[in-house]
PDB file of C-alpha atoms and ligand atoms in Angstrom:
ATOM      1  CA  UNK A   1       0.000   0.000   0.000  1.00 59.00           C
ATOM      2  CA  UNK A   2       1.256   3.607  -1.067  1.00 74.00           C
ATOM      3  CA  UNK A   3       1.527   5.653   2.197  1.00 92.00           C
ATOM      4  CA  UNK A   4      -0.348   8.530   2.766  1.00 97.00           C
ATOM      5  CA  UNK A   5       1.655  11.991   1.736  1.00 98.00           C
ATOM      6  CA  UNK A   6      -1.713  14.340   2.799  1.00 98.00           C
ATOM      7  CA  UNK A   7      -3.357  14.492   5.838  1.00 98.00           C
ATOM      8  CA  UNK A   8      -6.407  16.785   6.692  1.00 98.00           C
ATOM      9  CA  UNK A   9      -7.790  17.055  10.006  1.00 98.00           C
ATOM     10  CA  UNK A  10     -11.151  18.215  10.195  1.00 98.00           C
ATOM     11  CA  UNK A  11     -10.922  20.655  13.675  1.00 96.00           C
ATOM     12  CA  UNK A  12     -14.313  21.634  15.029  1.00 92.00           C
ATOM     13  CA  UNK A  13     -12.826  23.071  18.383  1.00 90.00           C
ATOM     14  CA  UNK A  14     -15.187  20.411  20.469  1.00 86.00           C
ATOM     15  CA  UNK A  15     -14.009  19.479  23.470  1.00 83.00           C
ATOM     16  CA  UNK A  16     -12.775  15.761  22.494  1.00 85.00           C
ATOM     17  CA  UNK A  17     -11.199  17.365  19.159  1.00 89.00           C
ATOM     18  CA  UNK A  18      -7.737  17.080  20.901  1.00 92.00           C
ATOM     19  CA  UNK A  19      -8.068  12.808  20.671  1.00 93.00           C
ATOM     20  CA  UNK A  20      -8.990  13.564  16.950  1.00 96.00           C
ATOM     21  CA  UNK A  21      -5.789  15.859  16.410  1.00 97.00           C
ATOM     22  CA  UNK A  22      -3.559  13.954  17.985  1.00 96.00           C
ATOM     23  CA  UNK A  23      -4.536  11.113  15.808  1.00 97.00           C
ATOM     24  CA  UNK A  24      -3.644  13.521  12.512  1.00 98.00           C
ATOM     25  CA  UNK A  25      -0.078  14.410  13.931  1.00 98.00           C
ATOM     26  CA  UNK A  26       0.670  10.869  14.766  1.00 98.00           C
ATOM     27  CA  UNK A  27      -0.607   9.716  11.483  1.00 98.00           C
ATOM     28  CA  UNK A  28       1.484  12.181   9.600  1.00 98.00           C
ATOM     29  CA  UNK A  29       4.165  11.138  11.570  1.00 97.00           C
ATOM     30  CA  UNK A  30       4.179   7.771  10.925  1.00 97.00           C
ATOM     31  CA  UNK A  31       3.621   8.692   7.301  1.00 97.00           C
ATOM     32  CA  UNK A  32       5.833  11.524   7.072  1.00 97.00           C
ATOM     33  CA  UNK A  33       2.995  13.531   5.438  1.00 98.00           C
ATOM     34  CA  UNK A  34       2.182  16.789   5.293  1.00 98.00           C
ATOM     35  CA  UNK A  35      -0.511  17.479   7.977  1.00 98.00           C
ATOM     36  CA  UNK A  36      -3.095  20.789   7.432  1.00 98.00           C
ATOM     37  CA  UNK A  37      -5.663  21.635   9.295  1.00 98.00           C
ATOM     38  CA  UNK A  38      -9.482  23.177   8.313  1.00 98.00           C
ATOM     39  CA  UNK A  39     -12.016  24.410  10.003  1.00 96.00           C
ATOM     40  CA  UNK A  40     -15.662  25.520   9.001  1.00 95.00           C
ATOM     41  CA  UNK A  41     -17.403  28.246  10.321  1.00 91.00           C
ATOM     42  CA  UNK A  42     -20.717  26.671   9.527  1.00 84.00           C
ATOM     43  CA  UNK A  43     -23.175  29.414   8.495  1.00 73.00           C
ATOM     44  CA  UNK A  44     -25.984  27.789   9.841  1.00 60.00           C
ATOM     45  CA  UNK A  45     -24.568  29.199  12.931  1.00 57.00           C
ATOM     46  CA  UNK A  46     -24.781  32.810  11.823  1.00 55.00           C
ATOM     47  CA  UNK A  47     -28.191  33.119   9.558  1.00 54.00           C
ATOM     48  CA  UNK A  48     -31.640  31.556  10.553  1.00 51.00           C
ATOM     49  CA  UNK A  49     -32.997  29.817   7.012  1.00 51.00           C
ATOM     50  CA  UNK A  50     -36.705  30.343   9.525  1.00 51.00           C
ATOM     51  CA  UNK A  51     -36.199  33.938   8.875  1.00 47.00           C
ATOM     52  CA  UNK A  52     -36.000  33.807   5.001  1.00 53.00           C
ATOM     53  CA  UNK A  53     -33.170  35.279   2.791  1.00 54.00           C
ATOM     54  CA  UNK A  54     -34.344  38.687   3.176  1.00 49.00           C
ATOM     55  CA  UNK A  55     -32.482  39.395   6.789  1.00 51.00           C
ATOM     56  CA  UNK A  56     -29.324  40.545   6.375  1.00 53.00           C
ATOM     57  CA  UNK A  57     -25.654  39.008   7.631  1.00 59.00           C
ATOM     58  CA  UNK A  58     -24.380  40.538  10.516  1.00 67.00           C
ATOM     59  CA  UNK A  59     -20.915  41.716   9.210  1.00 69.00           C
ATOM     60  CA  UNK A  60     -19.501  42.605  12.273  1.00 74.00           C
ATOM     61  CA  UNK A  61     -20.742  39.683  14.393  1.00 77.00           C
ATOM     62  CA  UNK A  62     -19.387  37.423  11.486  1.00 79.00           C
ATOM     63  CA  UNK A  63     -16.370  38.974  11.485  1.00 83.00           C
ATOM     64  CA  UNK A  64     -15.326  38.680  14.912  1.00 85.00           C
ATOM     65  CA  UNK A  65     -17.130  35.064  14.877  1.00 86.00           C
ATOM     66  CA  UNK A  66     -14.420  34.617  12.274  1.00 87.00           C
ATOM     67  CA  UNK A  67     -11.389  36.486  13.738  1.00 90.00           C
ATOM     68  CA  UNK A  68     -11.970  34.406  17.136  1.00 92.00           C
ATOM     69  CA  UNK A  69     -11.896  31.144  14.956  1.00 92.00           C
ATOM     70  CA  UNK A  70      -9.121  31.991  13.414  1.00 93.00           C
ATOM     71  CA  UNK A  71      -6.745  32.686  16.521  1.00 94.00           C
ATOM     72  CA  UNK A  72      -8.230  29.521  17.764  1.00 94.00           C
ATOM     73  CA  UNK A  73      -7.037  27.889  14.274  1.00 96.00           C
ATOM     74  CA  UNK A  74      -3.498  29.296  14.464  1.00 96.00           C
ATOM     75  CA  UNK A  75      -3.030  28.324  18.135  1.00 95.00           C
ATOM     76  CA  UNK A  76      -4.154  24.646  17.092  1.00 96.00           C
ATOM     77  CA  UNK A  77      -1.795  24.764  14.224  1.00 97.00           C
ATOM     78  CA  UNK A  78       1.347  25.975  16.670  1.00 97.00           C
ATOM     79  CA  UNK A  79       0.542  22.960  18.619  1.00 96.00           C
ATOM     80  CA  UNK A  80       0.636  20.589  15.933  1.00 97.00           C
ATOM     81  CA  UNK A  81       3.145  22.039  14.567  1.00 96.00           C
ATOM     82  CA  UNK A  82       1.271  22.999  11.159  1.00 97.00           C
ATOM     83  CA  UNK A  83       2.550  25.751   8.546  1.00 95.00           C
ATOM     84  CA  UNK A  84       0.242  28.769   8.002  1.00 95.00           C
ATOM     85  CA  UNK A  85      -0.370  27.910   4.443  1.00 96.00           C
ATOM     86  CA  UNK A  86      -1.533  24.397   5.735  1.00 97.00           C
ATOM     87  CA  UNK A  87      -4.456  26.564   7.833  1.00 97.00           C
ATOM     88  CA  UNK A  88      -7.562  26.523   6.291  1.00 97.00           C
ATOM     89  CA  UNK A  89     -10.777  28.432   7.351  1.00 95.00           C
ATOM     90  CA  UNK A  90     -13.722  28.681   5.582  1.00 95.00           C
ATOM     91  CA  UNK A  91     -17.186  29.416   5.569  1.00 91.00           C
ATOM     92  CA  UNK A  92     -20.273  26.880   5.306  1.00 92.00           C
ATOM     93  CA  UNK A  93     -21.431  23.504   5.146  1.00 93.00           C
ATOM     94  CA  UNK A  94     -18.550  21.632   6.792  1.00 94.00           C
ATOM     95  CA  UNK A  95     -19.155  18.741   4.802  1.00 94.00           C
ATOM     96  CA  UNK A  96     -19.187  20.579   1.594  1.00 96.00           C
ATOM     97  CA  UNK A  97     -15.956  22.759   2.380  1.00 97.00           C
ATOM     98  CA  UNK A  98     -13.848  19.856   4.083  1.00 98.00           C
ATOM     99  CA  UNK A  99     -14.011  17.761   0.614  1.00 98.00           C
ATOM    100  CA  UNK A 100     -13.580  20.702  -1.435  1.00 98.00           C
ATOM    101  CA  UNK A 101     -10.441  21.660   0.422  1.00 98.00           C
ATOM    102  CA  UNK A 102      -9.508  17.908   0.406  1.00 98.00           C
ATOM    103  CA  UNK A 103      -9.421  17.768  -3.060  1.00 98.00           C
ATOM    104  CA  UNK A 104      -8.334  21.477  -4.035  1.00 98.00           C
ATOM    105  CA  UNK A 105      -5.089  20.023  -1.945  1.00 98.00           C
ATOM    106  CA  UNK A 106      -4.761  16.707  -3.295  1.00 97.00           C
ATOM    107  CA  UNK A 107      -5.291  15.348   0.303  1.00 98.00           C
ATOM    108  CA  UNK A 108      -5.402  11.253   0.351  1.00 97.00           C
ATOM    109  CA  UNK A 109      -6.645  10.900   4.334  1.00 98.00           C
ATOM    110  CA  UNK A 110      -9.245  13.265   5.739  1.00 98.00           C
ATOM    111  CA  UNK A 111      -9.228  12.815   9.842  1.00 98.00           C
ATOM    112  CA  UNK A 112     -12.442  13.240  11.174  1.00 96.00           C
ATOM    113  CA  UNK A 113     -14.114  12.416  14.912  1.00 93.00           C
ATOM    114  CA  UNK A 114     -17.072  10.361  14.862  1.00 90.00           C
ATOM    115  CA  UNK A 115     -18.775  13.394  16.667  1.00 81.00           C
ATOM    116  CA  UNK A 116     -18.473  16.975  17.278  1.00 71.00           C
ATOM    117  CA  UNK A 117     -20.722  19.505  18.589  1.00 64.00           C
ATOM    118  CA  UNK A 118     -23.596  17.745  17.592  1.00 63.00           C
ATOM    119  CA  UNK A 119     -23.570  15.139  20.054  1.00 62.00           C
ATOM    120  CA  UNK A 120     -23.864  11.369  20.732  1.00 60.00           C
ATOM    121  CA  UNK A 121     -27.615  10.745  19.601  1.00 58.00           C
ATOM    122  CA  UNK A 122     -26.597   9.196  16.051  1.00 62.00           C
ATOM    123  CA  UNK A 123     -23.995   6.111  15.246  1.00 65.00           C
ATOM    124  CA  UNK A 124     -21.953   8.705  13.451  1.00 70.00           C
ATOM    125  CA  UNK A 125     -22.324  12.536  13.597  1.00 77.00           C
ATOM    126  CA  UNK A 126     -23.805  14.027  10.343  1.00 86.00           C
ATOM    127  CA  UNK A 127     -20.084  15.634   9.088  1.00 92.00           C
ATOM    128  CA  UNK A 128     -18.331  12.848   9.789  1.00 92.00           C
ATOM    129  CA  UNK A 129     -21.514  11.062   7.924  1.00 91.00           C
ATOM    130  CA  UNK A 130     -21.348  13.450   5.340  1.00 93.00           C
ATOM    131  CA  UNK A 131     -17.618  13.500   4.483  1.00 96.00           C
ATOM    132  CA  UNK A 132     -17.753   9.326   4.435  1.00 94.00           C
ATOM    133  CA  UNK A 133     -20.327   9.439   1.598  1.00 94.00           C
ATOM    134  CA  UNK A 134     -18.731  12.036  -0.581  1.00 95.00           C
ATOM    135  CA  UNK A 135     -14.775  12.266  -0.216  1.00 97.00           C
ATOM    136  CA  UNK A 136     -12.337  11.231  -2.910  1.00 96.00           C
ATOM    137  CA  UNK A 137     -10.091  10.071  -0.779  1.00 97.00           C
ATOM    138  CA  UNK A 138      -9.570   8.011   2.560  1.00 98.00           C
ATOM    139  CA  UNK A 139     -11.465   9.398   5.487  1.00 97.00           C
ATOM    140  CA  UNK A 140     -10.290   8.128   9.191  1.00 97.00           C
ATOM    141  CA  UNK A 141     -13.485   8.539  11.475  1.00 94.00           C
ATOM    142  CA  UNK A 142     -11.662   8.544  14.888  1.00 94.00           C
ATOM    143  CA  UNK A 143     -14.119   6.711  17.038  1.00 90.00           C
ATOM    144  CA  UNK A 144     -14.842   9.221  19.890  1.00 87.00           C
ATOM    145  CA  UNK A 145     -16.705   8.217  23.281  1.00 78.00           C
ATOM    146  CA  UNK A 146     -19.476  10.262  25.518  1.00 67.00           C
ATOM    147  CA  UNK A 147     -17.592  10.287  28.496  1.00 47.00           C
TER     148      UNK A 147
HETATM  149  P1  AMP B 201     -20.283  16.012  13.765  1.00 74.57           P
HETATM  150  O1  AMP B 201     -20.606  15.185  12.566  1.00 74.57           O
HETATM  151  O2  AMP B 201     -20.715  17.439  13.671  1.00 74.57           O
HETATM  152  O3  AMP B 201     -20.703  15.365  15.041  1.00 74.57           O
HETATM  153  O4  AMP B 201     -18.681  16.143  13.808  1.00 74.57           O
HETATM  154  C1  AMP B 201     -17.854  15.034  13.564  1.00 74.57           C
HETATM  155  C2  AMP B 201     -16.476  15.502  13.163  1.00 74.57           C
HETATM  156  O5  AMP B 201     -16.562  16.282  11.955  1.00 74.57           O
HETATM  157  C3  AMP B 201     -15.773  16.399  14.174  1.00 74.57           C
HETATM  158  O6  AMP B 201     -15.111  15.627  15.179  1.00 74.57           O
HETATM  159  C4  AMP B 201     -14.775  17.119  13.269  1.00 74.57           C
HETATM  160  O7  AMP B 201     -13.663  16.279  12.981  1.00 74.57           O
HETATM  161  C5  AMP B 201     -15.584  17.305  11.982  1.00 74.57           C
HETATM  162  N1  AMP B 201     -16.286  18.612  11.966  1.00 74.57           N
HETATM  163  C6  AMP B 201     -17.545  18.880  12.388  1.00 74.57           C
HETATM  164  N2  AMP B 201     -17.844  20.173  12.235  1.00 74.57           N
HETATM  165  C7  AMP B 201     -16.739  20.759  11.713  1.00 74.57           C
HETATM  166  C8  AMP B 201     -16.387  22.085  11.341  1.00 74.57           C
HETATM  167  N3  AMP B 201     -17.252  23.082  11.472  1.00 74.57           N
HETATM  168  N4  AMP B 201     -15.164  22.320  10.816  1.00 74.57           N
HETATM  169  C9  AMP B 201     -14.273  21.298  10.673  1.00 74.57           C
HETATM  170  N5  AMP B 201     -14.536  20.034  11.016  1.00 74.57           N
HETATM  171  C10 AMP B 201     -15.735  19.758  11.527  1.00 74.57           C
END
């Protein structure tokens, strides 16, 4: 088997995302591949689809939503020792954006936990369910436990 020579870890910020990272930096030891790191502000979070199209982002709420991501991002990144080019953070569906930054980067192994924010209730959380179904590539769902 080829070895792996990109690995993307999927960061949400949750609380067990440090099990999840850990398992990226190992992997890319072991494989001596390049590790990056993305992160999804999902917009969800930021605009109410109840309230129709017509109300308006706010900028500056989004902004410093973003800015505070960010600085989490980079502080991630120092600890994993990740380059700033490796550092991606976008905006919307995390699904969506984790593939398309997979394969914009030629990633082969997306690192994912089995759950994030969004709790324990299903087998598998609905990114990590979502990135399964439609990556390119290998996806590692790191199996995470509600305790
Ligand atoms: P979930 O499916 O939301 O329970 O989350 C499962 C995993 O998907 C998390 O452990 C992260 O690895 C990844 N993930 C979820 N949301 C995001 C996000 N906004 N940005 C990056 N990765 C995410």
């Amino acid at each position: 088997m080829e070895s792996y020579k990109h690995i993307l870890l999927a960061a949400d910020f949750s609380e067990h995302g440090e099990t999840v990272a850990k398992r990226a930096r190992d992997l890319a030891d072991k494989y001596q591949a390049k590790l990056s790191i993305v992160h999804v502000m999902d917009n969800l979070l930021i605009t109410d689809a109840a309230y129709g199209p017509a109300i308006p982002f706010d900028l500056d709420l989004t902004a410093e939503l973003m800015a505070a991501a960010k600085k989490r991002l980079a502080k991630l990144a120092e600890k994993l020792n990740v380059a700033e080019d490796c550092q991606w953070m976008e905006m919307g569906s995390p699904k969506l954006e984790i593939i398309r930054v997979a394969e914009e980067n030629k990633v082969d192994l997306i690192v994912v936990g089995s759950h994030g924010r969004h709790g324990f209730a299903l087998l598998l959380g609905s990114t990590a369910n979502g990135v399964l179904h439609y990556a390119t590539c290998d996806v590692l769902a790191v199996r995470l436990h509600d305790a």
